[in-house]
Tab-separated table of C-alpha atoms and ligand atoms in Angstrom:
chain	number	residue	atom	x	y	z
A	1	UNK	CA	181.967	130.201	-137.400
A	2	UNK	CA	184.804	129.252	-139.731
A	3	UNK	CA	183.201	130.866	-142.773
A	4	UNK	CA	181.845	134.188	-141.609
A	5	UNK	CA	183.214	136.385	-144.397
A	6	UNK	CA	181.510	136.750	-147.747
A	7	UNK	CA	182.657	138.410	-150.931
A	8	UNK	CA	180.644	139.618	-153.852
A	9	UNK	CA	181.178	137.271	-156.791
A	10	UNK	CA	182.784	139.195	-159.650
A	11	UNK	CA	180.834	142.291	-160.537
A	12	UNK	CA	177.554	141.158	-158.947
A	13	UNK	CA	175.730	141.752	-155.696
A	14	UNK	CA	175.790	138.040	-154.886
A	15	UNK	CA	177.620	137.392	-151.622
A	16	UNK	CA	179.424	134.074	-151.421
A	17	UNK	CA	181.701	132.293	-148.964
A	18	UNK	CA	185.413	132.233	-149.701
A	19	UNK	CA	185.190	128.447	-149.534
A	20	UNK	CA	182.475	126.795	-151.608
A	21	UNK	CA	181.314	123.231	-151.029
A	22	UNK	CA	182.282	120.959	-153.921
A	23	UNK	CA	179.893	118.011	-154.168
A	24	UNK	CA	181.529	115.840	-156.798
A	25	UNK	CA	181.970	113.246	-154.033
A	26	UNK	CA	178.220	113.013	-153.336
A	27	UNK	CA	177.146	109.578	-154.624
A	28	UNK	CA	179.091	106.359	-155.082
A	29	UNK	CA	178.680	105.926	-158.854
A	30	UNK	CA	182.228	107.009	-159.703
A	31	UNK	CA	183.889	104.628	-157.268
A	32	UNK	CA	185.358	107.161	-154.854
A	33	UNK	CA	182.286	109.065	-153.638
A	34	UNK	CA	180.117	108.681	-150.553
A	35	UNK	CA	176.642	107.526	-149.545
A	36	UNK	CA	173.722	109.873	-149.014
A	37	UNK	CA	173.882	109.905	-145.203
A	38	UNK	CA	177.584	110.842	-145.231
A	39	UNK	CA	176.994	113.489	-147.909
A	40	UNK	CA	174.252	114.965	-145.702
A	41	UNK	CA	176.658	115.272	-142.769
A	42	UNK	CA	179.185	117.158	-144.897
A	43	UNK	CA	176.457	119.382	-146.374
A	44	UNK	CA	175.115	120.250	-142.898
A	45	UNK	CA	178.547	120.831	-141.420
A	46	UNK	CA	179.454	123.259	-144.210
A	47	UNK	CA	176.237	125.270	-143.790
A	48	UNK	CA	176.403	125.254	-139.986
A	49	UNK	CA	179.842	126.848	-140.269
A	50	UNK	CA	178.498	129.765	-142.281
A	51	UNK	CA	179.143	128.419	-145.803
A	52	UNK	CA	176.521	129.440	-148.372
A	53	UNK	CA	177.960	128.444	-151.767
A	54	UNK	CA	177.261	124.908	-153.063
A	55	UNK	CA	178.705	123.663	-156.351
A	56	UNK	CA	177.517	120.662	-158.345
A	57	UNK	CA	177.063	119.607	-162.002
A	58	UNK	CA	174.462	117.739	-163.998
A	59	UNK	CA	176.971	114.955	-164.707
A	60	UNK	CA	178.462	114.494	-161.222
A	61	UNK	CA	177.902	110.878	-160.242
A	62	UNK	CA	175.433	110.641	-163.123
A	63	UNK	CA	173.017	113.142	-161.547
A	64	UNK	CA	173.088	111.722	-158.023
A	65	UNK	CA	174.970	114.720	-156.618
A	66	UNK	CA	172.203	117.057	-157.811
A	67	UNK	CA	169.508	114.684	-156.504
A	68	UNK	CA	171.074	114.537	-153.032
A	69	UNK	CA	171.337	118.332	-152.858
A	70	UNK	CA	167.739	118.692	-154.032
A	71	UNK	CA	166.574	116.337	-151.272
A	72	UNK	CA	168.727	118.015	-148.613
A	73	UNK	CA	167.435	121.496	-149.468
A	74	UNK	CA	163.841	120.295	-149.498
A	75	UNK	CA	164.120	118.468	-146.160
A	76	UNK	CA	165.869	121.428	-144.509
A	77	UNK	CA	163.777	124.103	-146.273
A	78	UNK	CA	166.916	126.123	-146.894
A	79	UNK	CA	166.962	126.625	-150.658
A	80	UNK	CA	166.814	130.420	-150.405
A	81	UNK	CA	169.818	130.730	-148.104
A	82	UNK	CA	172.011	128.765	-150.503
A	83	UNK	CA	173.835	130.095	-153.539
A	84	UNK	CA	173.471	127.115	-155.826
A	85	UNK	CA	175.791	126.504	-158.763
A	86	UNK	CA	175.439	123.731	-161.321
A	87	UNK	CA	176.886	123.000	-164.762
A	88	UNK	CA	176.046	121.772	-168.253
A	89	UNK	CA	178.029	120.544	-171.307
A	90	UNK	CA	178.831	116.860	-170.836
A	91	UNK	CA	176.462	114.291	-172.284
A	92	UNK	CA	174.662	112.920	-169.246
A	93	UNK	CA	171.845	111.217	-171.198
A	94	UNK	CA	171.321	107.463	-171.022
A	95	UNK	CA	170.960	107.217	-174.802
A	96	UNK	CA	173.947	109.517	-175.491
A	97	UNK	CA	172.058	111.142	-178.372
A	98	UNK	CA	173.950	113.596	-180.519
A	99	UNK	CA	172.477	116.815	-179.106
A	100	UNK	CA	172.536	115.496	-175.527
A	101	UNK	CA	175.902	117.161	-174.908
A	102	UNK	CA	177.579	120.451	-175.761
A	103	UNK	CA	176.716	124.102	-175.439
A	104	UNK	CA	174.038	124.503	-178.107
A	105	UNK	CA	170.827	126.314	-177.221
A	106	UNK	CA	168.975	123.005	-177.554
A	107	UNK	CA	171.196	121.221	-175.059
A	108	UNK	CA	171.491	124.090	-172.573
A	109	UNK	CA	167.709	124.413	-172.346
A	110	UNK	CA	167.202	120.651	-172.012
A	111	UNK	CA	169.903	120.130	-169.373
A	112	UNK	CA	168.735	123.096	-167.336
A	113	UNK	CA	165.232	121.589	-167.072
A	114	UNK	CA	166.750	118.255	-165.993
A	115	UNK	CA	168.910	119.947	-163.350
A	116	UNK	CA	165.973	121.957	-162.000
A	117	UNK	CA	164.003	118.712	-161.593
A	118	UNK	CA	166.810	116.893	-159.789
A	119	UNK	CA	167.548	119.905	-157.598
A	120	UNK	CA	163.832	120.450	-156.901
A	121	UNK	CA	164.041	124.177	-157.456
A	122	UNK	CA	162.822	126.594	-160.105
A	123	UNK	CA	166.023	128.612	-160.504
A	124	UNK	CA	169.810	128.273	-160.412
A	125	UNK	CA	171.892	131.037	-158.842
A	126	UNK	CA	174.985	130.389	-160.939
A	127	UNK	CA	174.775	128.358	-164.139
A	128	UNK	CA	178.170	127.245	-165.391
A	129	UNK	CA	179.283	126.114	-168.825
A	130	UNK	CA	181.441	123.121	-167.844
A	131	UNK	CA	183.743	123.150	-170.836
A	132	UNK	CA	184.242	124.784	-174.232
A	133	UNK	CA	182.746	122.350	-176.801
A	134	UNK	CA	184.853	123.710	-179.719
A	135	UNK	CA	181.729	123.840	-181.846
A	136	UNK	CA	178.845	126.056	-180.773
A	137	UNK	CA	179.223	129.698	-181.809
A	138	UNK	CA	179.951	131.808	-178.730
A	139	UNK	CA	177.146	134.161	-179.809
A	140	UNK	CA	174.634	131.305	-179.424
A	141	UNK	CA	175.944	130.405	-175.968
A	142	UNK	CA	175.805	133.988	-174.736
A	143	UNK	CA	172.380	134.725	-176.188
A	144	UNK	CA	170.963	131.559	-174.635
A	145	UNK	CA	172.431	132.253	-171.193
A	146	UNK	CA	171.300	135.867	-171.261
A	147	UNK	CA	167.778	134.774	-172.239
A	148	UNK	CA	167.713	132.379	-169.287
A	149	UNK	CA	168.627	135.252	-166.964
A	150	UNK	CA	165.821	137.353	-168.462
A	151	UNK	CA	163.401	134.476	-167.920
A	152	UNK	CA	164.521	134.180	-164.274
A	153	UNK	CA	165.571	130.540	-164.638
A	154	UNK	CA	169.158	131.410	-163.809
A	155	UNK	CA	170.422	134.478	-161.950
A	156	UNK	CA	174.060	134.577	-163.089
A	157	UNK	CA	176.352	132.544	-165.291
A	158	UNK	CA	179.982	131.492	-165.429
A	159	UNK	CA	182.403	129.490	-167.568
A	160	UNK	CA	184.679	126.616	-166.606
A	161	UNK	CA	187.593	125.041	-168.496
A	162	UNK	CA	187.805	127.502	-171.366
A	163	UNK	CA	190.711	129.147	-173.164
A	164	UNK	CA	191.242	132.745	-172.098
A	165	UNK	CA	190.591	134.105	-175.607
A	166	UNK	CA	187.182	132.443	-175.628
A	167	UNK	CA	186.116	133.912	-172.272
A	168	UNK	CA	187.385	137.309	-173.329
A	169	UNK	CA	185.424	137.169	-176.589
A	170	UNK	CA	182.289	136.096	-174.732
A	171	UNK	CA	182.579	138.932	-172.219
A	172	UNK	CA	183.061	141.427	-175.033
A	173	UNK	CA	179.868	140.156	-176.648
A	174	UNK	CA	178.096	140.599	-173.305
A	175	UNK	CA	179.429	144.118	-172.869
A	176	UNK	CA	178.395	145.397	-176.284
A	177	UNK	CA	174.980	143.710	-176.264
A	178	UNK	CA	174.088	144.716	-172.711
A	179	UNK	CA	173.925	141.064	-171.713
A	180	UNK	CA	174.396	139.856	-168.187
A	181	UNK	CA	178.195	139.597	-167.864
A	182	UNK	CA	180.103	136.417	-166.981
A	183	UNK	CA	180.800	136.792	-163.259
A	184	UNK	CA	183.185	133.900	-162.610
A	185	UNK	CA	185.559	131.440	-164.211
A	186	UNK	CA	185.839	128.028	-162.578
A	187	UNK	CA	189.361	126.758	-163.179
A	188	UNK	CA	191.736	124.144	-161.836
A	189	UNK	CA	194.125	125.934	-159.480
A	190	UNK	CA	196.377	124.474	-156.826
A	191	UNK	CA	200.016	124.393	-155.800
A	192	UNK	CA	200.546	121.619	-158.361
A	193	UNK	CA	198.467	123.258	-161.115
A	194	UNK	CA	199.303	126.920	-161.627
A	195	UNK	CA	199.219	127.190	-165.399
A	196	UNK	CA	196.213	129.528	-165.269
A	197	UNK	CA	198.518	132.233	-163.952
A	198	UNK	CA	199.813	132.798	-167.498
A	199	UNK	CA	196.536	134.390	-168.605
A	200	UNK	CA	193.642	134.125	-166.223
A	201	UNK	CA	194.624	136.468	-163.397
A	202	UNK	CA	194.920	139.426	-165.779
A	203	UNK	CA	191.862	138.239	-167.689
A	204	UNK	CA	189.551	137.950	-164.680
A	205	UNK	CA	190.635	141.343	-163.375
A	206	UNK	CA	189.962	142.861	-166.786
A	207	UNK	CA	186.544	141.207	-167.106
A	208	UNK	CA	185.517	141.780	-163.462
A	209	UNK	CA	185.060	138.090	-162.772
A	210	UNK	CA	186.165	136.023	-159.794
A	211	UNK	CA	188.084	132.751	-160.050
A	212	UNK	CA	186.460	129.697	-158.486
A	213	UNK	CA	189.416	127.372	-157.889
A	214	UNK	CA	188.683	123.657	-158.351
A	215	UNK	CA	190.775	120.730	-157.043
A	216	UNK	CA	192.758	122.926	-154.623
A	217	UNK	CA	194.317	119.767	-153.162
A	218	UNK	CA	195.125	118.255	-156.545
A	219	UNK	CA	192.459	115.600	-155.975
A	220	UNK	CA	194.083	114.678	-152.631
A	221	UNK	CA	197.823	114.830	-153.359
A	222	UNK	CA	198.209	117.970	-151.205
A	223	UNK	CA	195.823	116.774	-148.502
A	224	UNK	CA	198.378	115.496	-146.003
A	225	UNK	CA	197.829	111.784	-146.508
A	226	UNK	CA	200.697	111.835	-148.991
A	227	UNK	CA	204.006	112.562	-147.324
A	228	UNK	CA	207.449	113.024	-148.823
A	229	UNK	CA	209.464	109.846	-148.588
A	230	UNK	CA	206.505	107.627	-149.329
A	231	UNK	CA	207.192	105.876	-152.593
A	232	UNK	CA	204.697	107.270	-155.086
A	233	UNK	CA	201.112	106.198	-154.570
A	234	UNK	CA	201.434	102.694	-153.325
A	235	UNK	CA	200.881	103.468	-149.644
A	236	UNK	CA	198.054	105.922	-149.935
A	237	UNK	CA	194.311	105.593	-149.804
A	238	UNK	CA	191.438	107.646	-151.148
A	239	UNK	CA	190.452	108.857	-154.582
A	240	UNK	CA	193.922	109.000	-156.118
A	241	UNK	CA	194.643	105.392	-155.239
A	242	UNK	CA	191.284	104.233	-156.549
A	243	UNK	CA	191.763	106.099	-159.813
A	244	UNK	CA	195.297	104.749	-160.190
A	245	UNK	CA	194.175	101.196	-159.494
A	246	UNK	CA	191.658	101.583	-162.305
A	247	UNK	CA	194.407	102.722	-164.685
A	248	UNK	CA	193.206	106.333	-164.544
A	249	UNK	CA	194.790	109.648	-165.297
A	250	UNK	CA	196.282	110.238	-161.868
A	251	UNK	CA	199.678	108.864	-162.820
A	252	UNK	CA	200.305	112.253	-164.404
A	253	UNK	CA	200.402	113.678	-160.867
A	254	UNK	CA	203.081	111.214	-159.780
A	255	UNK	CA	206.186	113.122	-160.830
A	256	UNK	CA	209.259	114.660	-159.241
A	257	UNK	CA	208.011	118.235	-159.455
A	258	UNK	CA	204.809	117.410	-157.582
A	259	UNK	CA	206.603	115.411	-154.895
A	260	UNK	CA	208.933	118.373	-154.316
A	261	UNK	CA	205.883	120.592	-153.866
A	262	UNK	CA	204.398	118.089	-151.399
A	263	UNK	CA	207.716	118.123	-149.524
A	264	UNK	CA	207.772	121.926	-149.255
A	265	UNK	CA	204.103	121.986	-148.253
A	266	UNK	CA	204.901	119.453	-145.528
A	267	UNK	CA	207.808	121.581	-144.258
A	268	UNK	CA	205.702	124.747	-144.148
A	269	UNK	CA	202.857	122.929	-142.439
A	270	UNK	CA	205.278	121.727	-139.730
A	271	UNK	CA	206.833	125.185	-139.369
A	272	UNK	CA	203.520	126.946	-138.828
A	273	UNK	CA	201.808	124.025	-137.120
A	274	UNK	CA	198.826	123.824	-139.463
A	275	UNK	CA	197.556	120.817	-141.451
A	276	UNK	CA	198.890	120.457	-145.009
A	277	UNK	CA	195.390	120.598	-146.525
A	278	UNK	CA	194.601	123.857	-144.720
A	279	UNK	CA	197.877	125.432	-145.824
A	280	UNK	CA	197.319	124.396	-149.460
A	281	UNK	CA	193.766	125.808	-149.428
A	282	UNK	CA	194.827	128.990	-147.653
A	283	UNK	CA	197.558	129.573	-150.246
A	284	UNK	CA	195.085	129.343	-153.132
A	285	UNK	CA	192.432	131.462	-151.390
A	286	UNK	CA	195.073	134.173	-150.907
A	287	UNK	CA	195.981	134.470	-154.577
A	288	UNK	CA	194.825	137.485	-156.601
A	289	UNK	CA	191.472	137.168	-158.374
A	290	UNK	CA	190.443	134.082	-156.402
A	291	UNK	CA	186.871	134.655	-155.268
A	292	UNK	CA	186.259	131.245	-153.785
A	293	UNK	CA	187.965	127.873	-153.378
A	294	UNK	CA	185.934	124.705	-153.962
A	295	UNK	CA	186.590	122.300	-151.117
A	296	UNK	CA	185.617	118.656	-151.456
A	297	UNK	CA	185.604	115.876	-148.898
A	298	UNK	CA	184.713	112.256	-148.332
A	299	UNK	CA	184.778	112.496	-144.533
A	300	UNK	CA	183.420	114.884	-141.938
A	301	UNK	CA	186.905	115.265	-140.449
A	302	UNK	CA	188.181	116.402	-143.876
A	303	UNK	CA	185.584	119.116	-144.396
A	304	UNK	CA	186.163	120.381	-140.848
A	305	UNK	CA	189.902	120.570	-141.474
A	306	UNK	CA	189.407	122.259	-144.848
A	307	UNK	CA	186.999	124.845	-143.452
A	308	UNK	CA	189.581	125.926	-140.894
A	309	UNK	CA	191.925	126.891	-143.736
A	310	UNK	CA	191.169	130.603	-143.476
A	311	UNK	CA	191.596	130.884	-139.721
A	312	UNK	CA	195.313	131.655	-139.863
A	313	UNK	CA	197.707	133.694	-141.958
A	314	UNK	CA	200.653	132.069	-143.660
A	315	UNK	CA	203.749	134.210	-142.956
A	316	UNK	CA	205.100	136.027	-146.011
A	317	UNK	CA	208.317	134.008	-146.146
A	318	UNK	CA	206.363	130.711	-146.099
A	319	UNK	CA	204.076	132.009	-148.848
A	320	UNK	CA	207.187	132.764	-150.904
A	321	UNK	CA	208.649	129.337	-150.183
A	322	UNK	CA	205.484	127.662	-151.480
A	323	UNK	CA	205.377	130.000	-154.452
A	324	UNK	CA	208.976	129.219	-155.408
A	325	UNK	CA	208.596	125.444	-155.013
A	326	UNK	CA	205.493	125.375	-157.201
A	327	UNK	CA	206.501	127.976	-159.795
A	328	UNK	CA	204.901	127.138	-163.148
A	329	UNK	CA	206.910	127.142	-166.337
A	330	UNK	CA	206.366	130.461	-168.065
A	331	UNK	CA	205.995	129.625	-171.711
A	332	UNK	CA	206.193	131.843	-174.780
A	333	UNK	CA	204.714	134.457	-175.371
A	334	UNK	CA	204.188	135.101	-171.650
A	335	UNK	CA	207.962	135.365	-171.216
A	336	UNK	CA	207.614	138.728	-172.965
A	337	UNK	CA	205.428	140.161	-170.215
A	338	UNK	CA	207.854	139.647	-167.353
A	339	UNK	CA	209.303	142.744	-165.572
A	340	UNK	CA	212.647	142.147	-167.346
A	341	UNK	CA	211.083	142.820	-170.758
A	342	UNK	CA	208.965	145.708	-169.506
A	343	UNK	CA	212.208	147.350	-168.400
A	344	UNK	CA	213.327	147.236	-172.038
A	345	UNK	CA	210.065	148.804	-173.211
A	346	UNK	CA	210.187	151.619	-170.654
A	347	UNK	CA	213.925	152.076	-170.054
A	348	UNK	CA	214.871	154.290	-167.124
A	349	UNK	CA	211.357	154.112	-165.694
A	350	UNK	CA	210.455	152.242	-162.539
A	351	UNK	CA	207.777	149.936	-163.896
A	352	UNK	CA	204.895	149.669	-161.453
A	353	UNK	CA	203.299	146.255	-161.646
A	354	UNK	CA	200.152	145.958	-159.600
A	355	UNK	CA	200.812	144.343	-156.216
A	356	UNK	CA	199.547	140.832	-155.649
A	357	UNK	CA	196.737	141.973	-153.369
A	358	UNK	CA	195.529	144.706	-155.722
A	359	UNK	CA	192.349	142.844	-156.614
A	360	UNK	CA	191.590	141.689	-153.094
A	361	UNK	CA	191.691	145.217	-151.776
A	362	UNK	CA	188.907	146.120	-154.155
A	363	UNK	CA	186.645	143.418	-152.791
A	364	UNK	CA	184.055	143.835	-150.094
A	365	UNK	CA	184.996	141.992	-146.908
B	1	NAP	N1	184.722	122.575	-163.200
B	1	NAP	C1	185.382	121.452	-163.215
B	1	NAP	O1	185.750	120.929	-164.276
B	1	NAP	C2	185.674	120.748	-161.922
B	1	NAP	C3	186.537	119.646	-161.912
B	1	NAP	C4	186.792	119.033	-160.690
B	1	NAP	C5	186.193	119.515	-159.529
B	1	NAP	N2	185.325	120.564	-159.572
B	1	NAP	C6	184.655	121.079	-158.356
B	1	NAP	O2	185.636	121.286	-157.362
B	1	NAP	C7	185.296	120.539	-156.199
B	1	NAP	C8	186.562	120.129	-155.489
B	1	NAP	O3	187.364	119.340	-156.371
B	1	NAP	P1	188.163	118.113	-155.814
B	1	NAP	O4	187.235	117.196	-155.081
B	1	NAP	O5	188.974	117.564	-156.929
B	1	NAP	O6	189.091	118.890	-154.744
B	1	NAP	P2	190.429	118.511	-154.004
B	1	NAP	O7	190.426	119.357	-152.794
B	1	NAP	O8	191.597	118.640	-154.906
B	1	NAP	O9	190.290	116.981	-153.615
B	1	NAP	C9	189.333	116.594	-152.681
B	1	NAP	C10	189.628	115.180	-152.207
B	1	NAP	O10	190.837	115.167	-151.451
B	1	NAP	C11	190.652	114.355	-150.294
B	1	NAP	N3	190.670	115.289	-149.142
B	1	NAP	C12	190.029	116.487	-149.037
B	1	NAP	N4	190.296	117.065	-147.860
B	1	NAP	C13	191.125	116.244	-147.203
B	1	NAP	C14	191.736	116.316	-145.935
B	1	NAP	N5	191.552	117.365	-145.138
B	1	NAP	N6	192.509	115.271	-145.550
B	1	NAP	C15	192.707	114.211	-146.352
B	1	NAP	N7	192.157	114.071	-147.579
B	1	NAP	C16	191.362	115.089	-148.009
B	1	NAP	C17	189.301	113.674	-150.446
B	1	NAP	O11	189.433	112.488	-151.245
B	1	NAP	P3	189.827	111.048	-150.673
B	1	NAP	O12	189.336	110.957	-149.269
B	1	NAP	O13	189.146	110.104	-151.600
B	1	NAP	O14	191.315	110.995	-150.811
B	1	NAP	C18	188.535	114.688	-151.274
B	1	NAP	O15	187.460	114.129	-151.975
B	1	NAP	C19	184.433	119.385	-156.722
B	1	NAP	O16	183.616	118.814	-155.736
B	1	NAP	C20	183.632	120.093	-157.772
B	1	NAP	O17	182.565	120.805	-157.183
B	1	NAP	C21	185.088	121.199	-160.750
């Protein structure tokens, strides 16, 4: 089985696969997703290969993703063997009423009930705040989520798309109130999107939470269908092309830096004879603090390729080559925390930064 190793998620006893199944492609409502029968094939293939961690959200394809998963689990009678994650925050109501979005107690409780109905279950393993709403007091969010754990409606909770200070404040509230702690942060992380390294690696190690990396292929840019030398997006297919054709946000990915990363990824993939998608996923899964990588697919062949991403080791020099090509800009004040500055704080001392694999060695294999 491709996915036969499980790690505990953050500081919990919950064992999850290093690759989680992202189901944002389940349903055709957004223009680049797939029909139910094709979603079922991907779902089955992931589970048959040992995967146990399924990620969705109330708003994915307007609720269809959750409905498909609910039906699949019911038909296969496998709810208990799955670690099920879903999210709240975005306004998924038809009427778009004012309290139908956000992280208020009122909305969290309402959306949870809706998700439970669509998923045909009476509890969620990991309930995720999809995004900071800039409005609800963090105390209200934490109290509500902790209450839901006490009631047994959710088992654990996590945050996605939040500033580091906010997550840190929330975890401090949890610690000093004896609340269930946040066990994961779901963040965009890929060779083309490494900005989280400024804060979130240190943060997650400090707060004992694992990173769930979303869009590890940059929505498809690192998947192998884009090759260096191809002029921008005009010759490619898939989600990125569809979004571009609709005037969407993807044009921000079409820049020189990203094409250089694709070029280096292509070179490394040729050197080690592994598909580009697998190399890109392997690289992210090997980074400190990463508990799981969310893999998405629109075809069975894609999920099979992505699941094989952990079956090889990228040689150290190739890891470095990818790291150098994709290095994020280190902005102020993070420039102050580089080894060069530490040497000025502790002159004459060999400053011991923790090795990259420090966190991984603490995890249970
Ligand atoms: N918390 C959040 O805010 C957030 C945001 C986004 C995603 N997520 C989660 O993360 C999951 C993964 O995100 P993502 O779908 O953006 O991930 P991604 O890995 O960056 O992109 C996946 C897409 O790339 C293409 N692809 C994947 N494997 C391929 C392969 N082997 N060969 C060729 N093309 C391939 C497919 O699209 P095409 O075939 O259409 O090209 C697929 O849908 C989502 O399902 C969701 O669960 C969370």
